[in-house]
Amino acid sequence: MITIRTFARTAIVAAVIGTTAVSTAALSNAAPKAPWGPAQVIADAFPELLPTSPSATGYHGASCETNTSPGEESGATVGIECKDTDAVEFAIYGFPTASGVDTALATLEVSEPQPGQLDDGSDYTLYSLEDSPEGAVVFLTFEAKNLQKYLLVVGKEGATVDELGETWGHDAPIGTDRA
């Protein structure tokens, strides 16, 4: 069974081993806020997708937890990892800069970028993991200034990218204008 930790380690951390880690001072030095601690900045950036606290549920009944060590090799400093009632696993990882997200993605064997537009009119780019025998794994980056430092990873065991889009992505509450 694929878990979000498997996605994180396989798709983000293990795939970027050997790359130069981006400085993590910006996010790691921020004062933790309750209830998400150091991941509160992520919860604040995606309030409709993520639950208000680790004890609540988010989009599609997702249960979530904070990952304060997603991997130095990737440059990510903190993450919130979730699994919803349809067995879709998703995580949002925070990086000190937008270039940190690009650096992490550059080391993965992902598809060509597929641009798209969120309901609020802001742009995103979707990448999928090439040759993923376990199921669909997609990565989303965002053009909105307030979301550029985040990488959304979504996956489901046994699903295709199209099926994942139909069952999860078509109505995911991402990108409401919060700039």
PDB file of C-alpha atoms in Angstrom:
ATOM      1  CA  MET A   1       0.000   0.000   0.000  1.00  0.00           C
ATOM      2  CA  ILE A   2       1.240   3.467  -0.858  1.00  0.00           C
ATOM      3  CA  THR A   3       1.229   6.013   1.934  1.00  0.00           C
ATOM      4  CA  ILE A   4       1.865   9.735   1.845  1.00  0.00           C
ATOM      5  CA  ARG A   5       5.138   9.071   3.641  1.00  0.00           C
ATOM      6  CA  THR A   6       6.051   6.788   0.729  1.00  0.00           C
ATOM      7  CA  PHE A   7       5.194   9.598  -1.697  1.00  0.00           C
ATOM      8  CA  ALA A   8       7.191  12.074   0.322  1.00  0.00           C
ATOM      9  CA  ARG A   9      10.222   9.885   0.632  1.00  0.00           C
ATOM     10  CA  THR A  10      10.071   8.416  -2.854  1.00  0.00           C
ATOM     11  CA  ALA A  11       8.900  11.374  -4.896  1.00  0.00           C
ATOM     12  CA  ILE A  12      10.429  14.246  -2.969  1.00  0.00           C
ATOM     13  CA  VAL A  13      13.176  13.138  -0.637  1.00  0.00           C
ATOM     14  CA  ALA A  14      14.762  10.048  -2.196  1.00  0.00           C
ATOM     15  CA  ALA A  15      14.529  11.440  -5.714  1.00  0.00           C
ATOM     16  CA  VAL A  16      16.404  14.564  -4.767  1.00  0.00           C
ATOM     17  CA  ILE A  17      19.216  13.005  -2.734  1.00  0.00           C
ATOM     18  CA  GLY A  18      22.478  14.499  -3.814  1.00  0.00           C
ATOM     19  CA  THR A  19      21.082  17.912  -4.649  1.00  0.00           C
ATOM     20  CA  THR A  20      22.137  20.968  -2.763  1.00  0.00           C
ATOM     21  CA  ALA A  21      19.659  21.700  -0.019  1.00  0.00           C
ATOM     22  CA  VAL A  22      18.122  25.132  -0.065  1.00  0.00           C
ATOM     23  CA  SER A  23      18.582  27.201   3.072  1.00  0.00           C
ATOM     24  CA  THR A  24      15.777  26.455   5.476  1.00  0.00           C
ATOM     25  CA  ALA A  25      16.176  29.498   7.687  1.00  0.00           C
ATOM     26  CA  ALA A  26      13.101  31.370   6.445  1.00  0.00           C
ATOM     27  CA  LEU A  27      10.485  28.810   7.481  1.00  0.00           C
ATOM     28  CA  SER A  28      12.320  27.057  10.289  1.00  0.00           C
ATOM     29  CA  ASN A  29      12.964  30.312  12.164  1.00  0.00           C
ATOM     30  CA  ALA A  30       9.331  31.380  12.005  1.00  0.00           C
ATOM     31  CA  ALA A  31       7.597  31.241  15.358  1.00  0.00           C
ATOM     32  CA  PRO A  32       5.243  28.251  15.477  1.00  0.00           C
ATOM     33  CA  LYS A  33       1.549  29.084  15.704  1.00  0.00           C
ATOM     34  CA  ALA A  34      -1.142  26.843  17.110  1.00  0.00           C
ATOM     35  CA  PRO A  35      -2.725  24.523  16.161  1.00  0.00           C
ATOM     36  CA  TRP A  36      -0.420  23.383  13.323  1.00  0.00           C
ATOM     37  CA  GLY A  37       2.849  24.549  14.892  1.00  0.00           C
ATOM     38  CA  PRO A  38       5.512  25.247  12.273  1.00  0.00           C
ATOM     39  CA  ALA A  39       3.131  24.098   9.500  1.00  0.00           C
ATOM     40  CA  GLN A  40       0.572  26.809  10.285  1.00  0.00           C
ATOM     41  CA  VAL A  41       1.808  28.830   7.286  1.00  0.00           C
ATOM     42  CA  ILE A  42       0.708  25.961   5.030  1.00  0.00           C
ATOM     43  CA  ALA A  43      -2.690  25.636   6.704  1.00  0.00           C
ATOM     44  CA  ASP A  44      -3.161  29.406   6.340  1.00  0.00           C
ATOM     45  CA  ALA A  45      -2.286  29.277   2.626  1.00  0.00           C
ATOM     46  CA  PHE A  46      -4.736  26.411   1.896  1.00  0.00           C
ATOM     47  CA  PRO A  47      -7.606  26.931   4.388  1.00  0.00           C
ATOM     48  CA  GLU A  48     -10.332  25.245   2.346  1.00  0.00           C
ATOM     49  CA  LEU A  49      -8.196  22.191   1.521  1.00  0.00           C
ATOM     50  CA  LEU A  50      -6.726  21.531   4.955  1.00  0.00           C
ATOM     51  CA  PRO A  51      -8.514  21.117   8.279  1.00  0.00           C
ATOM     52  CA  THR A  52      -8.377  23.899  10.836  1.00  0.00           C
ATOM     53  CA  SER A  53      -6.356  21.653  13.160  1.00  0.00           C
ATOM     54  CA  PRO A  54      -4.786  18.185  13.137  1.00  0.00           C
ATOM     55  CA  SER A  55      -7.814  16.871  15.073  1.00  0.00           C
ATOM     56  CA  ALA A  56     -10.335  18.135  12.473  1.00  0.00           C
ATOM     57  CA  THR A  57     -10.979  16.878   8.934  1.00  0.00           C
ATOM     58  CA  GLY A  58     -10.249  18.628   5.656  1.00  0.00           C
ATOM     59  CA  TYR A  59     -11.259  18.267   2.006  1.00  0.00           C
ATOM     60  CA  HIS A  60     -13.059  14.965   1.326  1.00  0.00           C
ATOM     61  CA  GLY A  61     -12.868  14.093   5.020  1.00  0.00           C
ATOM     62  CA  ALA A  62      -9.072  14.119   5.045  1.00  0.00           C
ATOM     63  CA  SER A  63      -7.142  13.383   8.217  1.00  0.00           C
ATOM     64  CA  CYS A  64      -3.857  15.241   8.320  1.00  0.00           C
ATOM     65  CA  GLU A  65      -0.665  15.536  10.309  1.00  0.00           C
ATOM     66  CA  THR A  66       2.357  17.799  10.383  1.00  0.00           C
ATOM     67  CA  ASN A  67       5.702  16.621   9.056  1.00  0.00           C
ATOM     68  CA  THR A  68       8.420  18.852  10.486  1.00  0.00           C
ATOM     69  CA  SER A  69      11.205  16.878   8.784  1.00  0.00           C
ATOM     70  CA  PRO A  70      10.133  16.204   5.183  1.00  0.00           C
ATOM     71  CA  GLY A  71      13.745  15.936   4.077  1.00  0.00           C
ATOM     72  CA  GLU A  72      16.732  18.199   4.054  1.00  0.00           C
ATOM     73  CA  GLU A  73      17.783  16.842   0.658  1.00  0.00           C
ATOM     74  CA  SER A  74      14.629  18.181  -0.980  1.00  0.00           C
ATOM     75  CA  GLY A  75      14.867  21.609   0.598  1.00  0.00           C
ATOM     76  CA  ALA A  76      11.346  21.347   2.027  1.00  0.00           C
ATOM     77  CA  THR A  77      11.230  22.549   5.614  1.00  0.00           C
ATOM     78  CA  VAL A  78       7.754  21.492   6.716  1.00  0.00           C
ATOM     79  CA  GLY A  79       4.705  19.730   5.363  1.00  0.00           C
ATOM     80  CA  ILE A  80       1.144  18.743   6.057  1.00  0.00           C
ATOM     81  CA  GLU A  81       0.339  15.195   4.916  1.00  0.00           C
ATOM     82  CA  CYS A  82      -3.222  13.923   4.519  1.00  0.00           C
ATOM     83  CA  LYS A  83      -5.333  10.954   3.496  1.00  0.00           C
ATOM     84  CA  ASP A  84      -8.980  11.399   2.565  1.00  0.00           C
ATOM     85  CA  THR A  85     -11.974   9.070   2.729  1.00  0.00           C
ATOM     86  CA  ASP A  86     -11.386   7.960  -0.894  1.00  0.00           C
ATOM     87  CA  ALA A  87      -7.815   6.806  -0.068  1.00  0.00           C
ATOM     88  CA  VAL A  88      -6.326   9.786  -1.905  1.00  0.00           C
ATOM     89  CA  GLU A  89      -3.162  10.920  -0.208  1.00  0.00           C
ATOM     90  CA  PHE A  90      -1.990  14.487  -0.539  1.00  0.00           C
ATOM     91  CA  ALA A  91       0.667  16.622   1.028  1.00  0.00           C
ATOM     92  CA  ILE A  92       1.713  20.229   0.827  1.00  0.00           C
ATOM     93  CA  TYR A  93       5.373  20.976   1.424  1.00  0.00           C
ATOM     94  CA  GLY A  94       6.755  24.398   2.258  1.00  0.00           C
ATOM     95  CA  PHE A  95      10.044  25.671   0.874  1.00  0.00           C
ATOM     96  CA  PRO A  96      11.961  28.827   1.809  1.00  0.00           C
ATOM     97  CA  THR A  97      11.677  30.120  -1.768  1.00  0.00           C
ATOM     98  CA  ALA A  98       9.878  29.350  -5.024  1.00  0.00           C
ATOM     99  CA  SER A  99      13.206  28.333  -6.536  1.00  0.00           C
ATOM    100  CA  GLY A 100      13.396  25.615  -3.854  1.00  0.00           C
ATOM    101  CA  VAL A 101      10.264  24.038  -5.314  1.00  0.00           C
ATOM    102  CA  ASP A 102      11.797  24.201  -8.797  1.00  0.00           C
ATOM    103  CA  THR A 103      15.023  22.621  -7.537  1.00  0.00           C
ATOM    104  CA  ALA A 104      13.152  19.706  -5.968  1.00  0.00           C
ATOM    105  CA  LEU A 105      11.090  19.106  -9.120  1.00  0.00           C
ATOM    106  CA  ALA A 106      14.121  19.329 -11.404  1.00  0.00           C
ATOM    107  CA  THR A 107      15.557  16.181  -9.861  1.00  0.00           C
ATOM    108  CA  LEU A 108      12.438  14.071 -10.433  1.00  0.00           C
ATOM    109  CA  GLU A 109      11.540  12.143 -13.566  1.00  0.00           C
ATOM    110  CA  VAL A 110       8.256  13.925 -14.128  1.00  0.00           C
ATOM    111  CA  SER A 111       6.159  14.539 -17.203  1.00  0.00           C
ATOM    112  CA  GLU A 112       6.302  17.689 -19.238  1.00  0.00           C
ATOM    113  CA  PRO A 113       4.621  20.571 -17.404  1.00  0.00           C
ATOM    114  CA  GLN A 114       0.899  20.907 -18.025  1.00  0.00           C
ATOM    115  CA  PRO A 115      -0.349  24.425 -17.317  1.00  0.00           C
ATOM    116  CA  GLY A 116      -3.807  24.983 -15.928  1.00  0.00           C
ATOM    117  CA  GLN A 117      -5.942  27.587 -14.253  1.00  0.00           C
ATOM    118  CA  LEU A 118      -7.654  27.465 -10.866  1.00  0.00           C
ATOM    119  CA  ASP A 119     -11.212  28.659 -10.262  1.00  0.00           C
ATOM    120  CA  ASP A 120      -9.941  32.039  -9.078  1.00  0.00           C
ATOM    121  CA  GLY A 121      -8.088  32.568 -12.372  1.00  0.00           C
ATOM    122  CA  SER A 122      -4.594  31.977 -10.972  1.00  0.00           C
ATOM    123  CA  ASP A 123      -2.282  29.638 -12.831  1.00  0.00           C
ATOM    124  CA  TYR A 124      -0.791  26.339 -11.760  1.00  0.00           C
ATOM    125  CA  THR A 125       1.473  23.759 -13.361  1.00  0.00           C
ATOM    126  CA  LEU A 126       0.872  20.023 -13.066  1.00  0.00           C
ATOM    127  CA  TYR A 127       3.569  17.377 -13.368  1.00  0.00           C
ATOM    128  CA  SER A 128       3.074  13.622 -13.056  1.00  0.00           C
ATOM    129  CA  LEU A 129       5.590  11.031 -11.974  1.00  0.00           C
ATOM    130  CA  GLU A 130       6.752   9.027 -14.953  1.00  0.00           C
ATOM    131  CA  ASP A 131       6.492   5.246 -14.777  1.00  0.00           C
ATOM    132  CA  SER A 132       4.721   5.070 -11.438  1.00  0.00           C
ATOM    133  CA  PRO A 133       3.598   1.425 -11.211  1.00  0.00           C
ATOM    134  CA  GLU A 134       1.896   1.913  -7.833  1.00  0.00           C
ATOM    135  CA  GLY A 135      -0.584   4.497  -9.090  1.00  0.00           C
ATOM    136  CA  ALA A 136      -0.942   8.137  -9.972  1.00  0.00           C
ATOM    137  CA  VAL A 137       1.332  10.729  -8.389  1.00  0.00           C
ATOM    138  CA  VAL A 138       1.010  14.361  -9.442  1.00  0.00           C
ATOM    139  CA  PHE A 139       2.780  17.523  -8.359  1.00  0.00           C
ATOM    140  CA  LEU A 140       1.284  21.003  -8.553  1.00  0.00           C
ATOM    141  CA  THR A 141       3.141  24.279  -8.395  1.00  0.00           C
ATOM    142  CA  PHE A 142       1.428  27.634  -8.207  1.00  0.00           C
ATOM    143  CA  GLU A 143       1.962  31.027  -9.855  1.00  0.00           C
ATOM    144  CA  ALA A 144       0.051  33.045  -7.252  1.00  0.00           C
ATOM    145  CA  LYS A 145       2.639  34.928  -5.232  1.00  0.00           C
ATOM    146  CA  ASN A 146       1.286  33.660  -1.903  1.00  0.00           C
ATOM    147  CA  LEU A 147       1.481  30.008  -3.049  1.00  0.00           C
ATOM    148  CA  GLN A 148       4.779  29.926  -4.970  1.00  0.00           C
ATOM    149  CA  LYS A 149       6.739  28.414  -2.066  1.00  0.00           C
ATOM    150  CA  TYR A 150       4.491  25.366  -1.829  1.00  0.00           C
ATOM    151  CA  LEU A 151       4.452  22.034  -3.630  1.00  0.00           C
ATOM    152  CA  LEU A 152       1.264  19.959  -3.604  1.00  0.00           C
ATOM    153  CA  VAL A 153       1.764  16.212  -4.064  1.00  0.00           C
ATOM    154  CA  VAL A 154      -1.341  14.089  -4.696  1.00  0.00           C
ATOM    155  CA  GLY A 155      -1.549  10.358  -5.261  1.00  0.00           C
ATOM    156  CA  LYS A 156      -3.716   7.289  -5.116  1.00  0.00           C
ATOM    157  CA  GLU A 157      -2.781   3.657  -5.292  1.00  0.00           C
ATOM    158  CA  GLY A 158      -4.038   1.959  -8.447  1.00  0.00           C
ATOM    159  CA  ALA A 159      -5.364   5.169 -10.027  1.00  0.00           C
ATOM    160  CA  THR A 160      -4.384   6.912 -13.237  1.00  0.00           C
ATOM    161  CA  VAL A 161      -3.722  10.633 -13.456  1.00  0.00           C
ATOM    162  CA  ASP A 162      -7.066  11.102 -15.229  1.00  0.00           C
ATOM    163  CA  GLU A 163      -8.940   9.140 -12.552  1.00  0.00           C
ATOM    164  CA  LEU A 164      -7.238  11.157  -9.836  1.00  0.00           C
ATOM    165  CA  GLY A 165      -8.324  14.367 -11.550  1.00  0.00           C
ATOM    166  CA  GLU A 166     -11.909  13.154 -11.816  1.00  0.00           C
ATOM    167  CA  THR A 167     -12.246  11.920  -8.239  1.00  0.00           C
ATOM    168  CA  TRP A 168     -10.175  14.514  -6.411  1.00  0.00           C
ATOM    169  CA  GLY A 169      -8.881  17.391  -8.467  1.00  0.00           C
ATOM    170  CA  HIS A 170     -12.056  18.506 -10.244  1.00  0.00           C
ATOM    171  CA  ASP A 171     -13.382  20.254  -7.154  1.00  0.00           C
ATOM    172  CA  ALA A 172     -10.338  20.585  -4.900  1.00  0.00           C
ATOM    173  CA  PRO A 173     -10.601  23.922  -3.090  1.00  0.00           C
ATOM    174  CA  ILE A 174      -7.240  25.355  -4.135  1.00  0.00           C
ATOM    175  CA  GLY A 175      -6.450  28.855  -5.205  1.00  0.00           C
ATOM    176  CA  THR A 176      -9.154  30.974  -3.763  1.00  0.00           C
ATOM    177  CA  ASP A 177      -7.845  34.508  -3.966  1.00  0.00           C
ATOM    178  CA  ARG A 178      -5.969  35.165  -0.730  1.00  0.00           C
ATOM    179  CA  ALA A 179      -3.092  37.261  -2.027  1.00  0.00           C
TER     180      ALA A 179
END
